[in-house]
Amino acid sequence: MLSETYVQALVGAGNQVRVARTAQAAIHAADELAPDVVVLELQLVAHSGIEFLYELRSYADWQKIPVIILSHVPPQEFNQSIDALKNRLGVRAYLYKPATNLKTLLRAVEAVAAPV
């Protein structure tokens, strides 16, 4: 889960943040809010973040939502590679906790949320 520090930094930078602790709650939140960016932890309750990502991408309206993974878990634990996540599932950045500082996260969110 995103720590309160990350959430506070994102809110402090002017972002609206909705925290979902399960894949089901995240899908429900995406349905309600149509997010500009998803910051995803891979270890969710009951399902993995990878499963959430596959489900997110299965909906036509959500296929283009940029995703930033922020996790302490390497993708290999889910039989995935970073390249596969980027190429197949549209992951724009893979950031490791706790090595990722707040400025790096904020820059990544700003970069993917910027209109093209």
PDB file of C-alpha atoms in Angstrom:
ATOM      1  CA  MET A   1       0.000   0.000   0.000  1.00  0.00           C
ATOM      2  CA  LEU A   2       1.116   3.535  -0.566  1.00  0.00           C
ATOM      3  CA  SER A   3       2.416   4.930   2.650  1.00  0.00           C
ATOM      4  CA  GLU A   4       0.894   8.026   4.155  1.00  0.00           C
ATOM      5  CA  THR A   5       4.060   9.918   3.267  1.00  0.00           C
ATOM      6  CA  TYR A   6       3.565   9.254  -0.438  1.00  0.00           C
ATOM      7  CA  VAL A   7      -0.131  10.119  -0.211  1.00  0.00           C
ATOM      8  CA  GLN A   8       0.583  13.375   1.637  1.00  0.00           C
ATOM      9  CA  ALA A   9       3.221  14.338  -0.930  1.00  0.00           C
ATOM     10  CA  LEU A  10       0.863  13.679  -3.839  1.00  0.00           C
ATOM     11  CA  VAL A  11      -1.964  15.644  -2.197  1.00  0.00           C
ATOM     12  CA  GLY A  12       0.427  18.426  -1.257  1.00  0.00           C
ATOM     13  CA  ALA A  13       1.426  18.720  -4.912  1.00  0.00           C
ATOM     14  CA  GLY A  14      -2.203  19.298  -5.863  1.00  0.00           C
ATOM     15  CA  ASN A  15      -3.236  15.780  -6.829  1.00  0.00           C
ATOM     16  CA  GLN A  16      -6.475  14.154  -5.791  1.00  0.00           C
ATOM     17  CA  VAL A  17      -5.671  10.761  -4.296  1.00  0.00           C
ATOM     18  CA  ARG A  18      -7.891   7.772  -3.695  1.00  0.00           C
ATOM     19  CA  VAL A  19      -6.309   4.868  -1.824  1.00  0.00           C
ATOM     20  CA  ALA A  20      -7.619   1.380  -2.530  1.00  0.00           C
ATOM     21  CA  ARG A  21      -6.268  -1.548  -0.542  1.00  0.00           C
ATOM     22  CA  THR A  22      -7.766  -4.295  -2.697  1.00  0.00           C
ATOM     23  CA  ALA A  23      -7.913  -4.892  -6.434  1.00  0.00           C
ATOM     24  CA  GLN A  24     -11.718  -4.834  -6.264  1.00  0.00           C
ATOM     25  CA  ALA A  25     -11.706  -1.479  -4.473  1.00  0.00           C
ATOM     26  CA  ALA A  26      -9.247  -0.128  -7.049  1.00  0.00           C
ATOM     27  CA  ILE A  27     -11.474  -1.188  -9.954  1.00  0.00           C
ATOM     28  CA  HIS A  28     -14.461   0.403  -8.208  1.00  0.00           C
ATOM     29  CA  ALA A  29     -12.477   3.610  -7.630  1.00  0.00           C
ATOM     30  CA  ALA A  30     -11.343   3.712 -11.272  1.00  0.00           C
ATOM     31  CA  ASP A  31     -14.949   3.272 -12.355  1.00  0.00           C
ATOM     32  CA  GLU A  32     -16.080   6.172 -10.155  1.00  0.00           C
ATOM     33  CA  LEU A  33     -13.223   8.575 -10.779  1.00  0.00           C
ATOM     34  CA  ALA A  34     -11.711   7.893 -14.226  1.00  0.00           C
ATOM     35  CA  PRO A  35      -8.197   8.589 -12.919  1.00  0.00           C
ATOM     36  CA  ASP A  36      -5.532  10.455 -14.860  1.00  0.00           C
ATOM     37  CA  VAL A  37      -2.814   8.243 -13.344  1.00  0.00           C
ATOM     38  CA  VAL A  38      -2.725   5.047 -11.290  1.00  0.00           C
ATOM     39  CA  VAL A  39       0.092   4.581  -8.783  1.00  0.00           C
ATOM     40  CA  LEU A  40       0.071   0.872  -8.064  1.00  0.00           C
ATOM     41  CA  GLU A  41       1.530  -1.278  -5.300  1.00  0.00           C
ATOM     42  CA  LEU A  42       1.904  -4.881  -6.453  1.00  0.00           C
ATOM     43  CA  GLN A  43       0.982  -6.402  -3.113  1.00  0.00           C
ATOM     44  CA  LEU A  44      -2.731  -5.841  -2.725  1.00  0.00           C
ATOM     45  CA  VAL A  45      -5.063  -7.692  -0.395  1.00  0.00           C
ATOM     46  CA  ALA A  46      -6.608 -10.830  -1.975  1.00  0.00           C
ATOM     47  CA  HIS A  47      -5.201 -10.230  -5.493  1.00  0.00           C
ATOM     48  CA  SER A  48      -1.914  -8.971  -6.834  1.00  0.00           C
ATOM     49  CA  GLY A  49      -1.413  -5.604  -8.426  1.00  0.00           C
ATOM     50  CA  ILE A  50      -0.567  -7.494 -11.621  1.00  0.00           C
ATOM     51  CA  GLU A  51      -4.045  -9.050 -11.611  1.00  0.00           C
ATOM     52  CA  PHE A  52      -5.534  -5.598 -11.084  1.00  0.00           C
ATOM     53  CA  LEU A  53      -3.469  -4.269 -13.980  1.00  0.00           C
ATOM     54  CA  TYR A  54      -4.696  -7.006 -16.346  1.00  0.00           C
ATOM     55  CA  GLU A  55      -8.277  -6.288 -15.309  1.00  0.00           C
ATOM     56  CA  LEU A  56      -7.784  -2.533 -15.700  1.00  0.00           C
ATOM     57  CA  ARG A  57      -6.464  -3.032 -19.214  1.00  0.00           C
ATOM     58  CA  SER A  58      -9.382  -5.303 -20.130  1.00  0.00           C
ATOM     59  CA  TYR A  59     -11.727  -2.275 -20.197  1.00  0.00           C
ATOM     60  CA  ALA A  60     -11.493  -0.171 -23.359  1.00  0.00           C
ATOM     61  CA  ASP A  61     -11.968   3.103 -21.450  1.00  0.00           C
ATOM     62  CA  TRP A  62      -9.041   2.341 -19.149  1.00  0.00           C
ATOM     63  CA  GLN A  63      -6.468   1.015 -21.586  1.00  0.00           C
ATOM     64  CA  LYS A  64      -4.686   4.345 -21.896  1.00  0.00           C
ATOM     65  CA  ILE A  65      -4.565   5.321 -18.207  1.00  0.00           C
ATOM     66  CA  PRO A  66      -0.875   5.666 -17.333  1.00  0.00           C
ATOM     67  CA  VAL A  67       0.289   3.385 -14.546  1.00  0.00           C
ATOM     68  CA  ILE A  68       3.266   3.896 -12.269  1.00  0.00           C
ATOM     69  CA  ILE A  69       4.230   0.919 -10.144  1.00  0.00           C
ATOM     70  CA  LEU A  70       5.621   1.882  -6.746  1.00  0.00           C
ATOM     71  CA  SER A  71       6.524  -1.287  -4.901  1.00  0.00           C
ATOM     72  CA  HIS A  72       9.237  -3.048  -2.966  1.00  0.00           C
ATOM     73  CA  VAL A  73       8.408  -6.248  -4.848  1.00  0.00           C
ATOM     74  CA  PRO A  74      10.308  -6.981  -8.073  1.00  0.00           C
ATOM     75  CA  PRO A  75       8.088  -8.002 -10.995  1.00  0.00           C
ATOM     76  CA  GLN A  76       9.879 -11.346 -11.223  1.00  0.00           C
ATOM     77  CA  GLU A  77       7.963 -12.441  -8.109  1.00  0.00           C
ATOM     78  CA  PHE A  78       4.862 -12.331 -10.317  1.00  0.00           C
ATOM     79  CA  ASN A  79       6.580 -14.024 -13.274  1.00  0.00           C
ATOM     80  CA  GLN A  80       6.775 -10.697 -15.093  1.00  0.00           C
ATOM     81  CA  SER A  81       9.572  -8.502 -16.374  1.00  0.00           C
ATOM     82  CA  ILE A  82       9.632  -4.722 -16.303  1.00  0.00           C
ATOM     83  CA  ASP A  83       9.831  -4.686 -20.102  1.00  0.00           C
ATOM     84  CA  ALA A  84       6.762  -6.924 -20.374  1.00  0.00           C
ATOM     85  CA  LEU A  85       4.837  -4.708 -17.976  1.00  0.00           C
ATOM     86  CA  LYS A  86       5.770  -1.639 -19.980  1.00  0.00           C
ATOM     87  CA  ASN A  87       5.125  -3.141 -23.404  1.00  0.00           C
ATOM     88  CA  ARG A  88       2.012  -5.225 -22.753  1.00  0.00           C
ATOM     89  CA  LEU A  89       0.354  -3.424 -19.887  1.00  0.00           C
ATOM     90  CA  GLY A  90       1.322   0.201 -20.377  1.00  0.00           C
ATOM     91  CA  VAL A  91       3.331   0.649 -17.192  1.00  0.00           C
ATOM     92  CA  ARG A  92       5.100   3.982 -17.601  1.00  0.00           C
ATOM     93  CA  ALA A  93       7.502   3.711 -14.656  1.00  0.00           C
ATOM     94  CA  TYR A  94       8.585   1.089 -12.148  1.00  0.00           C
ATOM     95  CA  LEU A  95       9.779   2.701  -8.921  1.00  0.00           C
ATOM     96  CA  TYR A  96      11.146   0.777  -5.956  1.00  0.00           C
ATOM     97  CA  LYS A  97      10.221   1.520  -2.349  1.00  0.00           C
ATOM     98  CA  PRO A  98      11.853   2.678  -0.163  1.00  0.00           C
ATOM     99  CA  ALA A  99      14.579   3.811  -2.584  1.00  0.00           C
ATOM    100  CA  THR A 100      12.189   6.160  -4.406  1.00  0.00           C
ATOM    101  CA  ASN A 101      12.152   9.577  -2.851  1.00  0.00           C
ATOM    102  CA  LEU A 102       9.136  11.853  -2.923  1.00  0.00           C
ATOM    103  CA  LYS A 103      10.543  14.125  -5.636  1.00  0.00           C
ATOM    104  CA  THR A 104      11.068  11.156  -7.964  1.00  0.00           C
ATOM    105  CA  LEU A 105       7.492   9.983  -7.461  1.00  0.00           C
ATOM    106  CA  LEU A 106       6.080  13.472  -7.991  1.00  0.00           C
ATOM    107  CA  ARG A 107       8.144  13.941 -11.165  1.00  0.00           C
ATOM    108  CA  ALA A 108       6.943  10.570 -12.504  1.00  0.00           C
ATOM    109  CA  VAL A 109       3.297  11.414 -11.809  1.00  0.00           C
ATOM    110  CA  GLU A 110       3.668  14.850 -13.360  1.00  0.00           C
ATOM    111  CA  ALA A 111       5.363  13.400 -16.439  1.00  0.00           C
ATOM    112  CA  VAL A 112       2.659  10.825 -17.188  1.00  0.00           C
ATOM    113  CA  ALA A 113      -0.282  13.038 -16.237  1.00  0.00           C
ATOM    114  CA  ALA A 114       0.828  15.879 -18.518  1.00  0.00           C
ATOM    115  CA  PRO A 115      -1.331  16.279 -21.611  1.00  0.00           C
ATOM    116  CA  VAL A 116       0.367  15.091 -24.775  1.00  0.00           C
TER     117      VAL A 116
END
